[in-house]
CSV table of C-alpha atoms in Angstrom, one decimal:
chain,number,residue,atom,x,y,z
A,1,MET,CA,-0.2,-0.2,0.2
A,2,ASP,CA,1.2,3.5,-0.8
A,3,PRO,CA,3.1,5.1,2.3
A,4,ASP,CA,1.3,8.0,1.9
A,5,ALA,CA,-2.1,6.7,1.9
A,6,VAL,CA,-1.2,4.7,4.8
A,7,ALA,CA,-0.3,8.0,6.8
A,8,LYS,CA,-3.2,9.4,6.2
A,9,ALA,CA,-5.5,6.7,6.9
A,10,PHE,CA,-3.6,6.4,10.3
A,11,VAL,CA,-3.8,10.0,11.1
A,12,ASP,CA,-7.5,10.1,10.2
A,13,HIS,CA,-8.1,7.2,12.4
A,14,TYR,CA,-5.8,8.6,15.1
A,15,TYR,CA,-7.4,12.4,15.7
A,16,THR,CA,-10.4,10.4,15.2
A,17,THR,CA,-10.8,8.3,18.0
A,18,PHE,CA,-9.0,10.9,19.7
A,19,ASP,CA,-11.9,13.6,19.5
A,20,THR,CA,-14.6,11.0,20.0
A,21,ASN,CA,-13.7,7.9,21.4
A,22,ARG,CA,-10.4,9.0,23.7
A,23,ALA,CA,-10.4,5.5,25.2
A,24,GLY,CA,-10.3,3.7,22.1
A,25,LEU,CA,-6.7,5.0,21.5
A,26,ALA,CA,-5.7,2.0,23.5
A,27,ASN,CA,-5.6,-0.4,21.1
A,28,LEU,CA,-3.2,1.5,19.0
A,29,TYR,CA,-0.3,1.4,21.5
A,30,GLN,CA,1.6,-1.7,23.0
A,31,GLU,CA,3.7,-2.4,26.3
A,32,THR,CA,6.9,-1.0,24.4
A,33,SER,CA,5.2,2.0,23.0
A,34,MET,CA,6.3,5.5,24.5
A,35,LEU,CA,4.6,8.9,24.6
A,36,SER,CA,6.6,12.1,25.4
A,37,PHE,CA,3.7,14.7,25.8
A,38,GLU,CA,5.1,18.2,27.0
A,39,GLY,CA,7.9,16.9,27.7
A,40,VAL,CA,6.6,14.1,30.2
A,41,LYS,CA,7.9,10.6,29.4
A,42,ILE,CA,5.2,7.5,29.5
A,43,GLN,CA,5.6,4.0,28.8
A,44,GLY,CA,2.9,1.4,28.1
A,45,ALA,CA,-0.3,1.1,26.7
A,46,GLN,CA,-2.1,1.3,29.4
A,47,SER,CA,0.0,4.4,30.8
A,48,ILE,CA,0.0,6.1,27.7
A,49,VAL,CA,-4.1,5.5,27.8
A,50,GLY,CA,-4.2,6.6,31.4
A,51,LYS,CA,-2.4,10.0,30.4
A,52,LEU,CA,-4.5,10.8,27.2
A,53,THR,CA,-7.8,9.9,29.1
A,54,SER,CA,-7.2,12.2,31.8
A,55,LEU,CA,-6.1,15.3,29.8
A,56,PRO,CA,-8.2,18.0,31.5
A,57,PHE,CA,-10.6,18.4,29.0
A,58,GLN,CA,-13.8,16.6,27.9
A,59,GLN,CA,-14.2,17.5,24.3
A,60,CYS,CA,-11.3,18.5,21.9
A,61,LYS,CA,-11.1,18.8,17.9
A,62,HIS,CA,-8.2,18.4,16.1
A,63,HIS,CA,-7.8,19.7,13.0
A,64,ILE,CA,-4.7,18.6,10.4
A,65,ASN,CA,-2.6,21.3,8.4
A,66,THR,CA,0.2,19.2,7.1
A,67,VAL,CA,1.1,14.9,7.3
A,68,ASP,CA,4.7,13.9,6.3
A,69,CYS,CA,5.6,10.6,5.6
A,70,GLN,CA,9.2,8.5,5.6
A,71,PRO,CA,10.2,4.8,5.8
A,72,SER,CA,12.2,4.3,8.8
A,73,GLY,CA,14.0,1.4,8.0
A,74,PRO,CA,14.2,-2.4,7.1
A,75,ALA,CA,11.4,-3.3,9.6
A,76,GLY,CA,9.0,-1.7,8.0
A,77,GLY,CA,8.4,1.4,9.9
A,78,MET,CA,6.8,4.4,9.0
A,79,LEU,CA,7.7,7.9,10.4
A,80,VAL,CA,4.5,10.8,10.5
A,81,PHE,CA,5.1,14.0,11.2
A,82,VAL,CA,1.9,15.9,11.6
A,83,SER,CA,0.9,19.7,12.6
A,84,GLY,CA,-2.3,21.3,13.1
A,85,ASN,CA,-4.7,22.9,15.4
A,86,LEU,CA,-6.5,21.6,18.7
A,87,GLN,CA,-9.8,23.5,19.4
A,88,LEU,CA,-10.9,23.0,23.3
A,89,PRO,CA,-14.4,23.9,24.0
A,90,GLY,CA,-14.6,27.6,25.9
A,91,GLU,CA,-11.3,28.8,24.3
A,92,GLN,CA,-11.3,31.5,21.6
A,93,HIS,CA,-8.3,30.4,19.7
A,94,ALA,CA,-6.9,27.0,18.7
A,95,LEU,CA,-3.7,25.7,20.3
A,96,LYS,CA,-1.2,25.0,17.6
A,97,PHE,CA,0.8,21.4,17.9
A,98,SER,CA,3.5,19.2,16.0
A,99,GLN,CA,3.6,15.8,16.4
A,100,MET,CA,5.6,12.7,15.7
A,101,PHE,CA,4.7,9.0,15.6
A,102,HIS,CA,6.6,5.7,14.8
A,103,LEU,CA,4.6,3.2,13.3
A,104,MET,CA,5.6,-0.3,13.6
A,105,PRO,CA,3.6,-3.1,11.4
A,106,THR,CA,1.5,-6.0,13.7
A,107,GLN,CA,1.4,-9.2,12.2
A,108,GLN,CA,-2.3,-8.8,11.3
A,109,GLY,CA,-1.3,-6.2,8.6
A,110,SER,CA,-2.0,-2.9,10.8
A,111,PHE,CA,0.4,-1.0,12.6
A,112,TYR,CA,1.0,0.3,16.3
A,113,VAL,CA,2.5,3.4,17.5
A,114,LEU,CA,5.9,2.6,19.0
A,115,ASN,CA,6.9,5.9,19.5
A,116,ASP,CA,4.9,9.3,19.9
A,117,ILE,CA,6.1,12.6,20.7
A,118,PHE,CA,3.7,15.3,21.2
A,119,ARG,CA,4.4,19.3,21.3
A,120,LEU,CA,2.6,22.3,21.5
A,121,ASN,CA,3.5,25.4,19.1
A,122,TYR,CA,3.3,28.1,21.3
A,123,ALA,CA,3.2,31.7,19.4
B,1,MET,CA,25.6,6.6,26.6
B,2,ASP,CA,22.7,8.5,27.4
B,3,PRO,CA,20.2,9.1,25.0
B,4,ASP,CA,19.2,12.4,26.0
B,5,ALA,CA,23.0,13.5,26.0
B,6,VAL,CA,23.3,11.9,22.6
B,7,ALA,CA,20.1,13.9,21.1
B,8,LYS,CA,21.3,16.9,22.7
B,9,ALA,CA,25.0,16.5,21.3
B,10,PHE,CA,23.4,16.0,18.1
B,11,VAL,CA,21.3,19.1,18.3
B,12,GLU,CA,24.4,21.2,19.1
B,13,HIS,CA,26.2,19.9,16.4
B,14,TYR,CA,23.7,19.5,13.9
B,15,TYR,CA,22.3,23.4,14.3
B,16,SER,CA,25.9,24.9,15.0
B,17,THR,CA,26.6,23.4,11.5
B,18,PHE,CA,23.9,24.6,9.6
B,19,ASP,CA,24.6,27.7,11.0
B,20,THR,CA,28.3,28.5,10.3
B,21,ASN,CA,29.2,25.8,7.6
B,22,ARG,CA,26.4,24.7,5.9
B,23,ALA,CA,28.0,22.3,3.5
B,24,GLY,CA,29.5,20.4,6.2
B,25,LEU,CA,26.2,18.6,6.6
B,26,ALA,CA,26.8,16.5,4.3
B,27,ASN,CA,29.0,14.3,6.6
B,28,LEU,CA,25.7,13.5,8.3
B,29,TYR,CA,23.4,12.2,5.7
B,30,GLN,CA,24.2,9.0,3.6
B,31,GLU,CA,22.9,7.8,0.6
B,32,SER,CA,19.8,6.4,2.0
B,33,SER,CA,18.8,9.3,3.6
B,34,MET,CA,15.4,10.8,3.2
B,35,LEU,CA,14.7,14.6,3.8
B,36,HIS,CA,11.3,16.5,3.9
B,37,PHE,CA,11.8,20.0,3.4
B,38,GLU,CA,8.1,22.1,3.9
B,39,GLY,CA,6.6,19.1,2.1
B,40,GLN,CA,9.5,18.6,-0.7
B,41,LYS,CA,11.2,15.1,-0.9
B,42,TYR,CA,14.9,14.7,-1.4
B,43,GLN,CA,17.0,11.5,-0.7
B,44,GLY,CA,20.8,11.0,-0.9
B,45,THR,CA,24.0,13.0,0.6
B,46,GLN,CA,24.2,15.2,-2.6
B,47,SER,CA,20.2,16.2,-3.2
B,48,ILE,CA,20.0,16.8,0.6
B,49,ALA,CA,23.4,18.8,1.0
B,50,GLY,CA,22.2,20.7,-2.6
B,51,LYS,CA,18.6,21.9,-1.1
B,52,LEU,CA,20.2,23.0,2.4
B,53,THR,CA,23.0,25.1,0.8
B,54,GLY,CA,20.9,26.1,-1.9
B,55,LEU,CA,18.0,27.9,0.6
B,56,PRO,CA,17.9,31.6,-0.8
B,57,PHE,CA,19.8,32.6,2.6
B,58,GLN,CA,23.8,33.1,3.4
B,59,GLN,CA,23.6,33.5,6.9
B,60,CYS,CA,20.9,32.3,9.7
B,61,LYS,CA,20.4,31.2,13.3
B,62,HIS,CA,19.1,28.3,14.9
B,63,GLN,CA,17.7,28.6,18.5
B,64,ILE,CA,16.2,25.3,19.9
B,65,ASN,CA,13.5,25.7,22.2
B,66,THR,CA,12.7,22.1,23.0
B,67,VAL,CA,14.5,18.6,22.0
B,68,ASP,CA,12.5,15.4,22.8
B,69,CYS,CA,14.0,11.7,22.4
B,70,GLN,CA,13.5,8.5,22.5
B,71,PRO,CA,14.9,5.0,21.0
B,72,SER,CA,13.4,4.0,17.8
B,73,GLY,CA,13.6,-0.1,17.9
B,74,PRO,CA,16.5,-2.7,18.4
B,75,ALA,CA,18.7,-1.4,15.8
B,76,GLY,CA,19.8,1.2,18.1
B,77,GLY,CA,18.2,3.6,16.2
B,78,MET,CA,17.0,7.4,17.9
B,79,LEU,CA,14.0,9.6,16.9
B,80,VAL,CA,14.8,13.2,18.1
B,81,PHE,CA,12.3,15.9,17.7
B,82,VAL,CA,13.2,19.6,18.0
B,83,SER,CA,11.8,22.9,18.2
B,84,GLY,CA,12.8,26.4,18.0
B,85,ASN,CA,13.2,29.7,16.0
B,86,LEU,CA,15.4,30.6,12.9
B,87,SER,CA,16.5,33.8,12.9
B,88,LEU,CA,17.5,35.2,8.9
B,89,PRO,CA,19.3,38.6,9.0
B,90,GLY,CA,17.1,41.4,8.0
B,91,GLU,CA,13.9,39.8,9.2
B,92,GLN,CA,12.2,41.7,12.2
B,93,HIS,CA,10.7,38.0,13.5
B,94,ALA,CA,12.4,34.8,13.7
B,95,LEU,CA,10.5,31.9,11.9
B,96,LYS,CA,9.4,29.0,14.2
B,97,PHE,CA,9.8,25.7,12.9
B,98,SER,CA,9.6,22.2,14.1
B,99,GLN,CA,12.0,19.2,12.9
B,100,MET,CA,12.3,15.4,13.2
B,101,PHE,CA,15.3,13.5,12.9
B,102,HIS,CA,16.0,9.6,12.8
B,103,LEU,CA,19.6,8.7,14.1
B,104,ILE,CA,20.9,5.4,13.3
B,105,PRO,CA,24.7,4.4,14.2
B,106,THR,CA,27.2,4.5,12.0
B,107,GLY,CA,29.2,1.2,13.7
B,108,GLN,CA,31.8,3.8,14.4
B,109,GLY,CA,30.5,5.1,17.4
B,110,SER,CA,28.4,8.1,15.9
B,111,PHE,CA,25.4,8.3,13.8
B,112,TYR,CA,23.6,9.3,10.9
B,113,VAL,CA,20.7,10.9,9.7
B,114,GLN,CA,18.5,8.5,7.9
B,115,ASN,CA,15.4,10.5,8.2
B,116,ASP,CA,15.0,13.8,8.4
B,117,ILE,CA,11.5,16.3,8.0
B,118,PHE,CA,11.3,19.5,8.6
B,119,ARG,CA,8.0,22.3,8.6
B,120,LEU,CA,7.8,26.0,9.2
B,121,ASN,CA,5.2,26.8,12.1
B,122,TYR,CA,2.8,29.3,10.7
B,123,ALA,CA,1.0,31.6,13.3
């Protein structure tokens, strides 16, 4: 499958899940997965989803501006680099963010997130 | 060596070289290296160094705000995620950027850049 198409499908799925069913993100991580969220380091699906589901807002909406994708090496991994806006209810201005995912193939033909780094882009 | 220390050393070396001896960046890439620069795709040392040395400014200064680093898998690779400002002479306001590197060990104790993605963060 075309890597850019895989990246786009993953990005659509990830942010839709984040915005509508945040706990469902657990399926995208494994025990070896690592998240750096604004400099805070978290490892393993349970801890990562614990962090994401406890962020201090009930609702949010991600709007994606750019998606860049490159193969990461012979193991079939893919690097996906995203920039966009994060709208929170009650906030007049959206937050800007950049995020990087390193996707690794699962044996069932899909991908899981091995590495995830999220940073807000302050003005 | 501590991964965070390796990442910090790489980042300092990369942006110092960029700002003082841009052609010297060629040593950090190999034939398999990939660069996405504001959505444009380049592969291989020559093409990448050609793009970077051909950027439309003679001087620049990178100031780094954040560096995040995670191991990318069993092959010893490292993911480095950077945000910062890029000052160009004559420009009143610095440009904001995010950049992601995937470093792979050379076997001689250092790293080369296998993957490089650069994006400006527009207001």
